[in-house]
Coordinates of C-alpha atoms in Angstrom, one line a residue:
Chain A
X1 CA 0.0 0.0 0.0
X2 CA 1.4 3.4 -0.8
X3 CA 1.2 6.0 1.9
X4 CA 0.9 9.6 1.2
X5 CA 3.0 12.2 2.9
X6 CA 0.0 13.8 4.5
X7 CA -0.9 10.4 5.9
X8 CA 2.4 10.1 7.6
X9 CA 1.7 13.5 9.1
X10 CA -1.7 12.4 10.3
X11 CA -0.2 9.2 11.7
X12 CA 2.0 11.2 14.0
X13 CA -1.0 13.4 15.0
X14 CA -4.1 11.3 15.2
X15 CA -4.7 7.7 14.1
X16 CA -8.4 8.3 13.8
X17 CA -7.9 11.1 11.4
X18 CA -5.5 9.0 9.3
X19 CA -8.0 6.2 9.1
X20 CA -10.9 8.4 8.1
X21 CA -8.8 10.3 5.6
X22 CA -7.5 7.1 4.0
X23 CA -11.1 6.0 3.4
X24 CA -12.0 9.3 1.7
X25 CA -13.9 10.6 4.7
X26 CA -12.1 13.9 4.8
X27 CA -13.1 17.3 6.1
X28 CA -10.3 19.5 4.8
X29 CA -12.1 21.1 1.8
X30 CA -14.0 23.8 3.6
X31 CA -12.0 24.1 6.7
X32 CA -10.7 27.6 7.4
X33 CA -7.3 26.6 8.7
X34 CA -6.7 24.3 5.7
X35 CA -7.6 27.1 3.3
X36 CA -5.1 29.3 5.1
X37 CA -2.5 26.7 4.8
X38 CA -3.0 26.4 1.1
X39 CA -2.7 30.1 0.6
X40 CA 0.5 30.1 2.6
X41 CA 1.8 27.2 0.5
X42 CA 1.1 29.1 -2.7
X43 CA 2.7 32.2 -1.5
X44 CA 5.8 30.4 -0.2
X45 CA 6.3 28.4 -3.4
X46 CA 5.8 31.0 -5.9
X47 CA 9.5 31.4 -6.6
X48 CA 12.5 29.2 -6.3
X49 CA 10.7 26.0 -6.2
X50 CA 10.1 23.0 -8.5
X51 CA 7.5 20.4 -7.9
X52 CA 8.7 16.8 -8.1
X53 CA 6.3 13.9 -8.4
X54 CA 7.3 10.8 -6.5
X55 CA 4.3 8.7 -7.4
X56 CA 0.7 9.3 -8.2
X57 CA 0.0 10.5 -4.7
X58 CA 3.0 12.4 -3.6
X59 CA 4.5 15.6 -4.9
X60 CA 7.3 17.4 -3.1
X61 CA 8.7 20.8 -3.4
X62 CA 12.4 21.4 -3.8
X63 CA 14.5 24.5 -3.7
X64 CA 17.9 24.8 -5.4
X65 CA 17.5 21.2 -6.4
X66 CA 18.9 19.6 -3.2
X67 CA 16.6 20.8 -0.4
X68 CA 13.1 19.5 0.1
X69 CA 11.0 22.1 1.7
X70 CA 7.7 22.0 3.5
X71 CA 5.9 25.1 4.7
X72 CA 3.6 25.0 7.7
X73 CA 1.4 27.5 9.6
X74 CA 2.7 26.8 13.0
X75 CA 5.3 24.6 14.6
X76 CA 2.9 23.2 17.1
X77 CA 3.0 19.9 15.3
X78 CA 6.7 19.9 14.7
X79 CA 7.0 16.2 15.5
X80 CA 4.5 15.3 12.8
X81 CA 6.0 17.8 10.3
X82 CA 9.4 16.1 11.0
X83 CA 8.0 12.6 10.4
X84 CA 6.4 13.7 7.1
X85 CA 9.7 15.2 6.0
X86 CA 11.7 12.1 7.0
X87 CA 9.2 10.1 5.0
X88 CA 9.8 12.2 1.9
X89 CA 13.6 11.9 2.3
X90 CA 13.1 8.1 2.8
X91 CA 11.1 7.9 -0.4
X92 CA 13.8 9.8 -2.3
X93 CA 16.5 7.6 -0.9
X94 CA 14.6 4.5 -2.1
X95 CA 14.9 6.1 -5.6
X96 CA 18.6 6.6 -5.1
X97 CA 18.3 10.3 -4.4
X98 CA 19.9 11.9 -1.4
X99 CA 18.4 15.2 -0.1
X100 CA 18.1 17.3 3.0
X101 CA 14.9 18.6 4.4
X102 CA 13.9 22.0 5.6
X103 CA 10.7 22.7 7.6
X104 CA 9.8 26.3 7.4
X105 CA 7.4 28.3 9.6
X106 CA 7.3 31.7 8.0
X107 CA 4.8 33.1 10.5
X108 CA 7.2 32.3 13.3
X109 CA 10.3 33.1 11.2
X110 CA 11.6 29.7 12.1
X111 CA 13.2 26.9 10.0
X112 CA 14.3 23.5 11.0
X113 CA 16.8 21.4 9.1
X114 CA 16.2 17.7 8.8
X115 CA 18.4 14.8 7.8
X116 CA 17.5 11.2 7.3
X117 CA 19.9 9.2 9.6
X118 CA 19.8 5.5 10.4
X119 CA 17.5 6.1 13.3
X120 CA 15.1 8.2 11.2
X121 CA 15.1 5.5 8.6
X122 CA 14.1 2.9 11.2
X123 CA 11.5 5.2 12.6
X124 CA 9.9 5.5 9.1
X125 CA 10.0 1.8 8.5
X126 CA 8.3 1.2 11.9
X127 CA 5.7 3.8 11.0
X128 CA 4.9 2.2 7.7
X129 CA 4.3 -1.1 9.4
X130 CA 2.0 0.5 12.0
X131 CA 0.1 2.4 9.4
X132 CA -0.6 -0.7 7.4
X133 CA -2.0 -2.6 10.4
X134 CA -3.9 0.4 11.6
X135 CA -5.6 0.9 8.2
X136 CA -6.6 -2.7 7.9
X137 CA -8.5 -2.5 11.3
X138 CA -11.6 -0.8 12.5
X139 CA -11.9 3.0 12.9
X140 CA -9.8 4.0 15.9
X141 CA -11.7 5.3 18.9
X142 CA -12.0 8.9 19.6
X143 CA -9.3 10.1 22.0
X144 CA -9.5 13.7 23.0
X145 CA -6.3 15.7 22.5
X146 CA -5.4 19.3 23.2
X147 CA -5.4 20.1 19.5
X148 CA -8.8 18.5 18.6
X149 CA -10.5 21.9 18.6
X150 CA -8.5 23.2 15.7
X151 CA -8.9 20.1 13.6
X152 CA -11.0 20.0 10.5
X153 CA -12.5 16.7 11.8
X154 CA -13.6 18.1 15.1
X155 CA -17.3 18.4 14.3
X156 CA -17.4 15.0 12.8
X157 CA -15.6 13.4 15.8
X158 CA -17.5 15.2 18.5
X159 CA -21.1 15.4 17.2
X160 CA -23.5 13.0 18.9
X161 CA -26.6 13.0 21.0
X162 CA -26.9 12.7 24.7
X163 CA -28.9 9.7 25.9
X164 CA -32.5 10.0 24.9
X165 CA -33.8 13.2 26.5
X166 CA -37.5 12.6 27.0
Chain B
X1 CA -22.0 32.1 6.7
X2 CA -22.6 31.3 3.0
X3 CA -26.0 32.4 1.9
X4 CA -28.9 31.3 -0.3
X5 CA -30.3 33.7 -2.8
X6 CA -33.8 33.6 -4.4
X7 CA -34.4 34.7 -8.0
X8 CA -38.0 35.7 -7.9
X9 CA -38.2 37.7 -11.0
X10 CA -37.1 37.1 -14.6
X11 CA -33.7 38.0 -15.9
X12 CA -30.4 36.6 -16.7
X13 CA -27.7 34.9 -14.5
X14 CA -24.4 35.6 -16.2
X15 CA -20.8 35.2 -15.7
X16 CA -18.2 37.9 -16.4
X17 CA -14.7 36.7 -15.8
X18 CA -15.0 35.1 -12.4
X19 CA -17.9 37.1 -11.1
X20 CA -21.5 36.2 -11.1
X21 CA -24.2 38.8 -12.0
X22 CA -27.9 38.8 -12.0
X23 CA -29.3 41.1 -14.7
X24 CA -33.0 41.8 -14.2
X25 CA -35.6 42.5 -16.9
X26 CA -34.8 46.2 -16.8
X27 CA -31.2 45.5 -17.6
X28 CA -29.9 46.4 -14.1
X29 CA -27.0 44.2 -13.3
X30 CA -26.1 43.2 -9.7
X31 CA -23.0 41.2 -8.7
X32 CA -23.4 38.2 -6.4
X33 CA -20.3 37.3 -4.4
X34 CA -19.8 33.8 -5.6
X35 CA -17.5 32.8 -2.7
X36 CA -20.3 33.5 -0.3
X37 CA -23.1 31.8 -2.2
X38 CA -24.4 28.4 -1.1
X39 CA -27.5 27.9 -3.2
X40 CA -29.4 29.8 -5.9
X41 CA -33.1 29.2 -6.0
X42 CA -34.8 30.0 -9.2
X43 CA -38.5 30.9 -9.2
X44 CA -38.7 33.3 -12.1
X45 CA -37.8 32.8 -15.7
X46 CA -34.1 33.1 -15.8
X47 CA -31.7 32.7 -18.8
X48 CA -28.3 31.2 -18.2
X49 CA -25.5 29.5 -20.1
X50 CA -22.9 26.8 -19.6
X51 CA -20.0 29.2 -18.7
X52 CA -22.1 30.4 -15.8
X53 CA -22.8 26.8 -14.7
X54 CA -19.0 26.1 -14.8
X55 CA -18.5 29.0 -12.4
X56 CA -21.1 27.6 -10.1
X57 CA -19.5 24.2 -10.4
X58 CA -16.0 25.4 -9.5
X59 CA -17.4 27.0 -6.4
X60 CA -19.7 24.2 -5.4
X61 CA -22.8 26.3 -5.7
X62 CA -26.1 24.4 -6.3
X63 CA -28.9 25.7 -8.4
X64 CA -32.5 24.7 -7.7
X65 CA -35.4 25.2 -10.0
X66 CA -39.1 25.6 -9.0
X67 CA -42.0 25.7 -11.3
X68 CA -44.7 28.3 -11.7
X69 CA -46.5 27.1 -8.6
X70 CA -43.4 27.0 -6.5
X71 CA -42.9 23.2 -6.6
X72 CA -39.5 21.7 -6.9
X73 CA -38.5 20.8 -10.4
X74 CA -34.8 19.9 -10.3
X75 CA -31.3 20.9 -9.4
X76 CA -28.0 21.6 -11.0
X77 CA -25.6 19.9 -8.6
X78 CA -21.8 20.3 -9.2
X79 CA -19.6 17.3 -9.4
X80 CA -19.1 16.0 -5.9
X81 CA -15.7 17.0 -4.4
X82 CA -15.9 14.7 -1.5
X83 CA -16.2 11.0 -2.4
X84 CA -15.6 7.9 -0.4
X85 CA -16.4 4.6 -2.1
X86 CA -15.9 2.9 1.2
X87 CA -18.7 4.9 2.8
X88 CA -21.1 4.3 -0.1
X89 CA -20.5 0.5 0.2
X90 CA -21.2 0.7 3.9
X91 CA -24.3 2.8 3.3
X92 CA -25.6 0.3 0.9
X93 CA -25.0 -2.6 3.3
X94 CA -27.3 -0.8 5.8
X95 CA -30.0 -1.0 3.2
X96 CA -29.5 -4.6 2.2
X97 CA -29.6 -5.8 5.8
X98 CA -33.2 -5.4 6.8
X99 CA -32.4 -5.2 10.5
X100 CA -29.9 -2.4 9.9
X101 CA -32.2 -0.6 7.6
X102 CA -35.1 -0.8 10.1
X103 CA -32.9 0.6 12.8
X104 CA -32.1 3.8 10.9
X105 CA -35.6 4.2 9.4
X106 CA -37.1 3.9 12.9
X107 CA -34.8 6.6 14.3
X108 CA -36.0 9.1 11.6
X109 CA -39.6 8.5 12.6
X110 CA -38.9 8.7 16.3
X111 CA -37.2 12.1 15.8
X112 CA -40.0 13.3 13.6
X113 CA -42.6 12.3 16.2
X114 CA -40.6 14.0 18.9
X115 CA -40.6 17.2 17.0
X116 CA -44.3 16.9 16.2
X117 CA -45.0 16.6 19.9
X118 CA -42.8 19.5 20.6
X119 CA -44.8 21.7 18.2
X120 CA -48.1 20.6 19.9
X121 CA -46.6 21.4 23.3
X122 CA -45.4 24.8 22.0
X123 CA -48.3 26.0 19.9
X124 CA -51.3 23.8 21.1
X125 CA -54.2 24.9 23.2
X126 CA -53.5 23.7 26.7
X127 CA -56.6 21.5 27.3
X128 CA -55.9 19.4 24.2
X129 CA -52.1 19.1 24.3
X130 CA -51.8 16.1 26.5
X131 CA -54.3 14.0 24.7
X132 CA -52.6 14.5 21.3
X133 CA -49.2 13.9 22.8
X134 CA -50.4 10.8 24.5
X135 CA -52.0 9.4 21.2
X136 CA -48.8 10.1 19.3
X137 CA -46.7 8.4 22.0
X138 CA -49.0 5.4 21.8
X139 CA -48.6 5.1 18.1
X140 CA -44.8 5.7 18.2
X141 CA -44.5 2.9 20.8
X142 CA -45.4 0.5 18.1
X143 CA -42.3 1.4 16.1
X144 CA -40.2 -1.0 18.0
X145 CA -42.5 -3.9 17.1
X146 CA -42.6 -3.1 13.4
X147 CA -40.8 -5.7 11.3
X148 CA -40.9 -4.2 7.9
X149 CA -40.5 -0.9 6.2
X150 CA -44.2 -0.8 5.1
X151 CA -45.2 -1.3 8.7
X152 CA -43.0 1.5 9.8
X153 CA -44.5 3.7 7.0
X154 CA -47.9 2.7 8.3
X155 CA -47.2 3.9 11.8
X156 CA -45.6 7.0 10.5
X157 CA -48.8 7.7 8.5
X158 CA -50.9 7.3 11.6
X159 CA -48.7 9.6 13.6
X160 CA -49.0 12.2 10.9
X161 CA -52.8 11.9 10.9
X162 CA -52.9 12.5 14.6
X163 CA -50.5 15.4 14.2
X164 CA -52.5 17.0 11.4
X165 CA -55.6 16.5 13.5
X166 CA -53.9 18.6 16.2
X167 CA -53.4 21.6 13.8
X168 CA -56.7 23.1 14.7
X169 CA -55.6 23.5 18.3
X170 CA -52.4 25.2 17.1
X171 CA -53.7 27.6 14.5
X172 CA -55.1 30.9 15.5
X173 CA -57.1 33.6 13.7
X174 CA -59.8 31.4 12.2
X175 CA -57.6 29.1 10.1
X176 CA -59.1 25.6 9.9
X177 CA -57.3 22.4 9.0
X178 CA -59.3 20.0 6.9
X179 CA -57.1 17.3 5.4
X180 CA -53.8 16.9 3.7
X181 CA -53.8 17.3 0.0
X182 CA -50.6 17.2 -2.0
X183 CA -51.4 17.2 -5.8
X184 CA -52.8 19.7 -5.9
X185 CA -52.9 21.4 -2.5
X186 CA -56.5 22.5 -2.0
X187 CA -56.1 25.2 0.6
X188 CA -53.5 27.7 1.9
X189 CA -52.2 25.5 4.7
X190 CA -51.6 22.6 2.4
X191 CA -50.0 25.0 -0.1
X192 CA -47.6 26.1 2.6
X193 CA -46.8 22.6 3.7
X194 CA -46.0 21.6 0.2
X195 CA -43.9 24.7 -0.5
X196 CA -42.1 24.2 2.8
X197 CA -41.3 20.6 1.9
X198 CA -39.8 21.6 -1.4
X199 CA -37.5 24.1 0.3
X200 CA -36.5 21.7 3.0
X201 CA -35.8 19.1 0.5
X202 CA -33.3 21.3 -1.3
X203 CA -31.8 22.4 2.0
X204 CA -31.1 18.8 3.0
X205 CA -29.8 18.0 -0.5
X206 CA -27.4 20.9 -0.3
X207 CA -26.0 19.8 3.1
X208 CA -25.8 16.1 2.3
X209 CA -23.9 16.9 -0.9
X210 CA -21.1 18.4 1.1
X211 CA -20.6 15.1 2.8
X212 CA -19.5 11.7 1.6
X213 CA -23.1 10.3 2.0
X214 CA -24.8 9.2 -1.2
X215 CA -28.1 11.0 -1.4
X216 CA -29.7 8.3 -3.5
X217 CA -29.3 5.5 -1.0
X218 CA -32.1 5.8 1.6
X219 CA -33.6 3.8 4.4
X220 CA -37.2 4.9 5.2
X221 CA -38.1 5.9 1.7
X222 CA -37.4 3.5 -1.1
X223 CA -34.2 4.3 -3.1
X224 CA -35.2 5.2 -6.6
X225 CA -33.2 6.5 -9.4
X226 CA -35.4 9.5 -9.8
X227 CA -35.0 11.2 -6.5
X228 CA -32.4 12.0 -3.9
X229 CA -34.4 9.8 -1.5
X230 CA -32.0 10.1 1.4
X231 CA -33.1 13.8 1.5
X232 CA -36.7 12.7 2.1
X233 CA -35.5 10.5 5.0
X234 CA -33.5 13.2 6.7
X235 CA -36.2 15.9 6.0
X236 CA -38.6 13.9 8.2
X237 CA -36.6 15.1 11.2
X238 CA -36.5 18.7 10.1
X239 CA -39.9 19.3 8.6
X240 CA -41.7 19.5 11.9
X241 CA -38.7 21.1 13.6
X242 CA -38.2 23.9 11.1
X243 CA -40.8 24.2 8.4
X244 CA -43.9 23.5 10.5
X245 CA -42.9 25.9 13.2
X246 CA -42.4 28.5 10.5
X247 CA -45.9 27.9 9.2
X248 CA -47.4 28.3 12.7
X249 CA -45.4 31.4 13.3
X250 CA -46.4 33.0 10.0
X251 CA -50.1 32.2 10.5
X252 CA -50.4 33.0 14.2
X253 CA -48.6 36.3 13.9
X254 CA -50.6 37.2 10.9
X255 CA -47.5 37.5 8.7
X256 CA -49.2 35.4 6.1
X257 CA -52.8 35.9 5.3
X258 CA -55.4 34.6 2.8
X259 CA -54.4 37.4 0.4
X260 CA -51.0 35.8 0.0
X261 CA -52.3 32.9 -1.9
X262 CA -53.5 32.5 -5.5
X263 CA -55.8 29.9 -6.9
X264 CA -56.1 28.2 -10.2
X265 CA -58.5 25.4 -11.0
X266 CA -58.6 24.2 -7.4
X267 CA -54.9 24.4 -7.0
X268 CA -53.9 26.8 -4.2
X269 CA -50.4 28.2 -4.1
X270 CA -48.4 31.0 -2.5
X271 CA -48.3 34.3 -4.3
X272 CA -45.1 36.0 -5.1
X273 CA -45.4 38.1 -1.9
X274 CA -46.4 35.1 0.1
X275 CA -43.4 33.1 -1.1
X276 CA -41.1 36.0 -0.2
X277 CA -42.5 36.1 3.3
X278 CA -42.2 32.4 3.7
X279 CA -38.6 32.3 2.3
X280 CA -37.5 35.2 4.4
X281 CA -38.8 33.4 7.5
X282 CA -37.2 30.2 6.4
X283 CA -33.8 31.8 5.7
X284 CA -33.9 33.6 9.0
X285 CA -34.6 30.3 10.9
X286 CA -31.9 28.4 9.0
X287 CA -29.3 31.0 9.9
X288 CA -30.4 31.3 13.6
X289 CA -28.2 29.5 16.0
X290 CA -28.3 27.6 19.3
X291 CA -25.7 26.2 21.5
X292 CA -24.8 22.6 20.6
X293 CA -24.3 20.4 23.6
X294 CA -21.4 18.3 22.3
X295 CA -19.6 20.8 20.1
X296 CA -20.1 23.5 22.9
X297 CA -20.5 26.3 20.4
X298 CA -23.3 27.9 18.5
X299 CA -24.4 26.1 15.4
X300 CA -27.1 27.1 12.9
X301 CA -30.1 25.1 12.0
X302 CA -28.7 24.7 8.5
X303 CA -25.5 23.3 9.9
X304 CA -27.5 21.0 12.1
X305 CA -28.6 19.1 9.0
X306 CA -24.9 18.6 8.1
X307 CA -24.2 17.3 11.6
X308 CA -27.1 14.8 11.1
X309 CA -25.3 13.5 8.0
X310 CA -22.0 13.2 10.0
X311 CA -23.7 11.1 12.6
X312 CA -25.1 8.8 9.8
X313 CA -21.6 8.4 8.4
X314 CA -20.3 7.5 11.8
X315 CA -23.1 4.9 12.1
X316 CA -22.4 3.4 8.7
X317 CA -18.7 3.0 9.1
X318 CA -19.0 1.3 12.5
X319 CA -17.8 4.4 14.5
X320 CA -20.7 5.3 16.8
X321 CA -24.3 4.2 16.7
X322 CA -26.7 6.7 15.2
X323 CA -29.1 8.6 17.5
X324 CA -31.3 11.2 15.7
X325 CA -31.4 14.8 16.7
X326 CA -34.2 15.6 19.2
X327 CA -34.5 19.2 20.2
X328 CA -34.2 19.3 24.0
X329 CA -35.5 22.7 24.8
Chain C
X1 CA -16.0 37.8 11.1
X2 CA -17.3 41.0 9.5
X3 CA -14.9 43.1 7.4
X4 CA -14.9 46.4 5.6
X5 CA -12.3 46.8 2.9
X6 CA -11.5 50.1 1.3
X7 CA -9.0 50.6 -1.4
X8 CA -7.1 53.4 -3.2
X9 CA -5.2 51.9 -6.1
X10 CA -3.8 53.1 -9.4
X11 CA -6.4 53.7 -12.1
X12 CA -5.4 50.8 -14.2
X13 CA -5.9 48.4 -11.3
X14 CA -9.2 49.7 -9.9
X15 CA -11.3 47.5 -12.1
X16 CA -9.3 44.4 -11.3
X17 CA -9.4 45.0 -7.5
X18 CA -13.1 45.8 -7.6
X19 CA -13.9 42.6 -9.6
X20 CA -11.8 40.4 -7.2
X21 CA -13.6 41.9 -4.2
X22 CA -17.0 41.2 -5.8
X23 CA -16.2 37.5 -5.7
X24 CA -16.0 37.7 -1.9
X25 CA -17.9 40.6 -0.5
X26 CA -20.8 43.0 -1.1
X27 CA -20.2 46.2 -2.8
X28 CA -21.1 49.1 -0.5
X29 CA -20.0 52.3 -2.2
X30 CA -17.2 53.3 -4.5
X31 CA -14.0 51.6 -3.4
X32 CA -15.7 50.1 -0.3
X33 CA -16.8 46.5 0.2
X34 CA -18.2 44.8 3.3
X35 CA -19.6 41.5 4.5
X36 CA -19.2 38.4 6.6
X37 CA -16.3 36.2 5.7
X38 CA -14.3 33.4 7.2
X39 CA -10.7 33.8 8.2
X40 CA -9.4 31.4 5.6
X41 CA -11.3 33.1 2.8
X42 CA -10.2 36.5 3.8
X43 CA -6.6 35.3 3.7
X44 CA -7.1 33.9 0.3
X45 CA -8.9 37.1 -0.9
X46 CA -6.0 39.3 0.4
X47 CA -3.4 37.0 -1.2
X48 CA -5.1 37.4 -4.5
X49 CA -5.4 41.1 -4.1
X50 CA -1.7 41.3 -3.3
X51 CA -1.0 39.8 -6.7
X52 CA -3.1 42.4 -8.4
X53 CA -1.6 45.5 -6.7
X54 CA 1.7 47.3 -6.3
X55 CA 3.4 48.7 -3.2
X56 CA 2.0 52.2 -4.1
X57 CA -1.6 51.0 -3.8
X58 CA -3.3 50.9 -0.5
X59 CA -5.9 48.6 0.8
X60 CA -7.4 49.0 4.3
X61 CA -9.1 46.1 6.1
X62 CA -11.3 46.7 9.1
X63 CA -12.0 43.5 10.9
X64 CA -14.8 42.9 13.5
X65 CA -14.6 39.4 15.0
X66 CA -18.2 39.3 16.1
X67 CA -20.5 40.4 13.3
X68 CA -23.2 41.2 15.8
X69 CA -21.0 43.8 17.4
X70 CA -21.2 46.1 14.5
X71 CA -23.9 48.8 14.2
X72 CA -24.4 50.3 10.8
X73 CA -26.2 53.6 10.4
X74 CA -27.1 54.8 7.0
X75 CA -28.1 58.4 6.0
X76 CA -29.8 59.0 2.8
X77 CA -30.2 56.1 0.3
X78 CA -29.5 52.7 1.8
X79 CA -27.9 50.6 -0.9
X80 CA -28.2 47.5 1.0
X81 CA -26.8 44.9 -1.3
X82 CA -26.9 42.0 1.0
X83 CA -30.3 40.8 -0.2
X84 CA -32.2 37.6 -0.3
X85 CA -34.4 38.3 -3.3
X86 CA -33.5 39.2 -6.9

């Protein structure tokens, strides 16, 4: 099964989101934060960059040919951003291409360099295994996290009815 | 936030670059902010072309057509952006399996009856309220024993009979309820119910289309290729909650009167002014908000319909069991 | 949120800016638009405007988080364009 970069990101953030997204039950389209992210992406990539297609699902953006860059609104999910970047570097390495990663958070004027070392490679391989088994199972239960409120899936996840009010 | 607009007069809907304009019969052109438009409802005779429809499509705007009498005629629905084959398969499996289908269908009726009772409690004359509510509860209690969809439909029909019977204790100002007539509606109240149903149907269609649910696969109503039958299912919940309460308010506050109806060969329908009054009230109601207990923030009645669709998706995919919305206040 | 956007841009770009704003907001008066809009859409609208304008142009954006907090008083002819019926 081929895993998309965004799915690697979701895996680090919320298994339930990953599962739903993977089955086409997504809520990104109209979500305000997602729209903002897209605008940011467009602005950041207008110059200097070249889109490279890895497979039918994954495109990455490169600058100067040897740095893979990913722009994000905030660094609150840095661990997930990192995993996604490691995954891109991993996919490239499998194709015999060595590159470095750069996470950039223009709103915070912050950048983080990322390299795929042996440990990172192992982490990705482990993640791929976990994702495969997770996706073949039932929808993961709702686990409330601090960042649920900002998620595009919030309404879906939290809507319900209290026990029959008479 | 996005809004619905209603084209009551003749004219032309046109696209110029990426902006949408309505040009009326006098040639006056007015822009419509496409990014803020949810649905366009067409009552008058309006010209349009494919380039305009492409614009609607790229912004996910739906267009609904109503005939001369205000009855629903059809919709232009853009290509669905959100698709999940997985969900459609699950949705179908809940129709194939009679037990599963009955469960969902039953929930729709239970919610509908809950909202019918709520209207009676809210608008009914005190001395008659408890008897009607009691009778409805007695009928609804049989829902659990029904073993087939026709049986459920039968119970639903009986509930509706009782509910309509209670209209006379809810209507003020000399309005009398006689009986339900659909094609054609024979009196103003029936005309309003039919009109309200058309509008509610398109509202539900518009919300369901923004989700991964397939609007043609339904549970209570038979799925048929001609209609978005899931909209009929879900509308059962919202007709008494939203449209009926609008009807009672319009009548009881004398905002709609006999003069707002026209008649032709025994067919009674809302006049242009009557339609505007109804639609303005409907639009206001759909935009109004209340605090949602789980989401802990204000949601509009329109969004409530979407949330109902989300709960159905959860049910289909084995996430959480579906419980219908029941207004608790 | 509710926004009021006013602009003063070079003659050549007036039409383009006006047209762009028409996609998102209601036209109030010459060079003034207003309306409710989500944060994401506003970001997108402004990003698109930025592409159409130069540094000499100016665009003012007045934001009100709670649309209910704004009171609008109109003298003379009310060109209330946020309408339901056409």
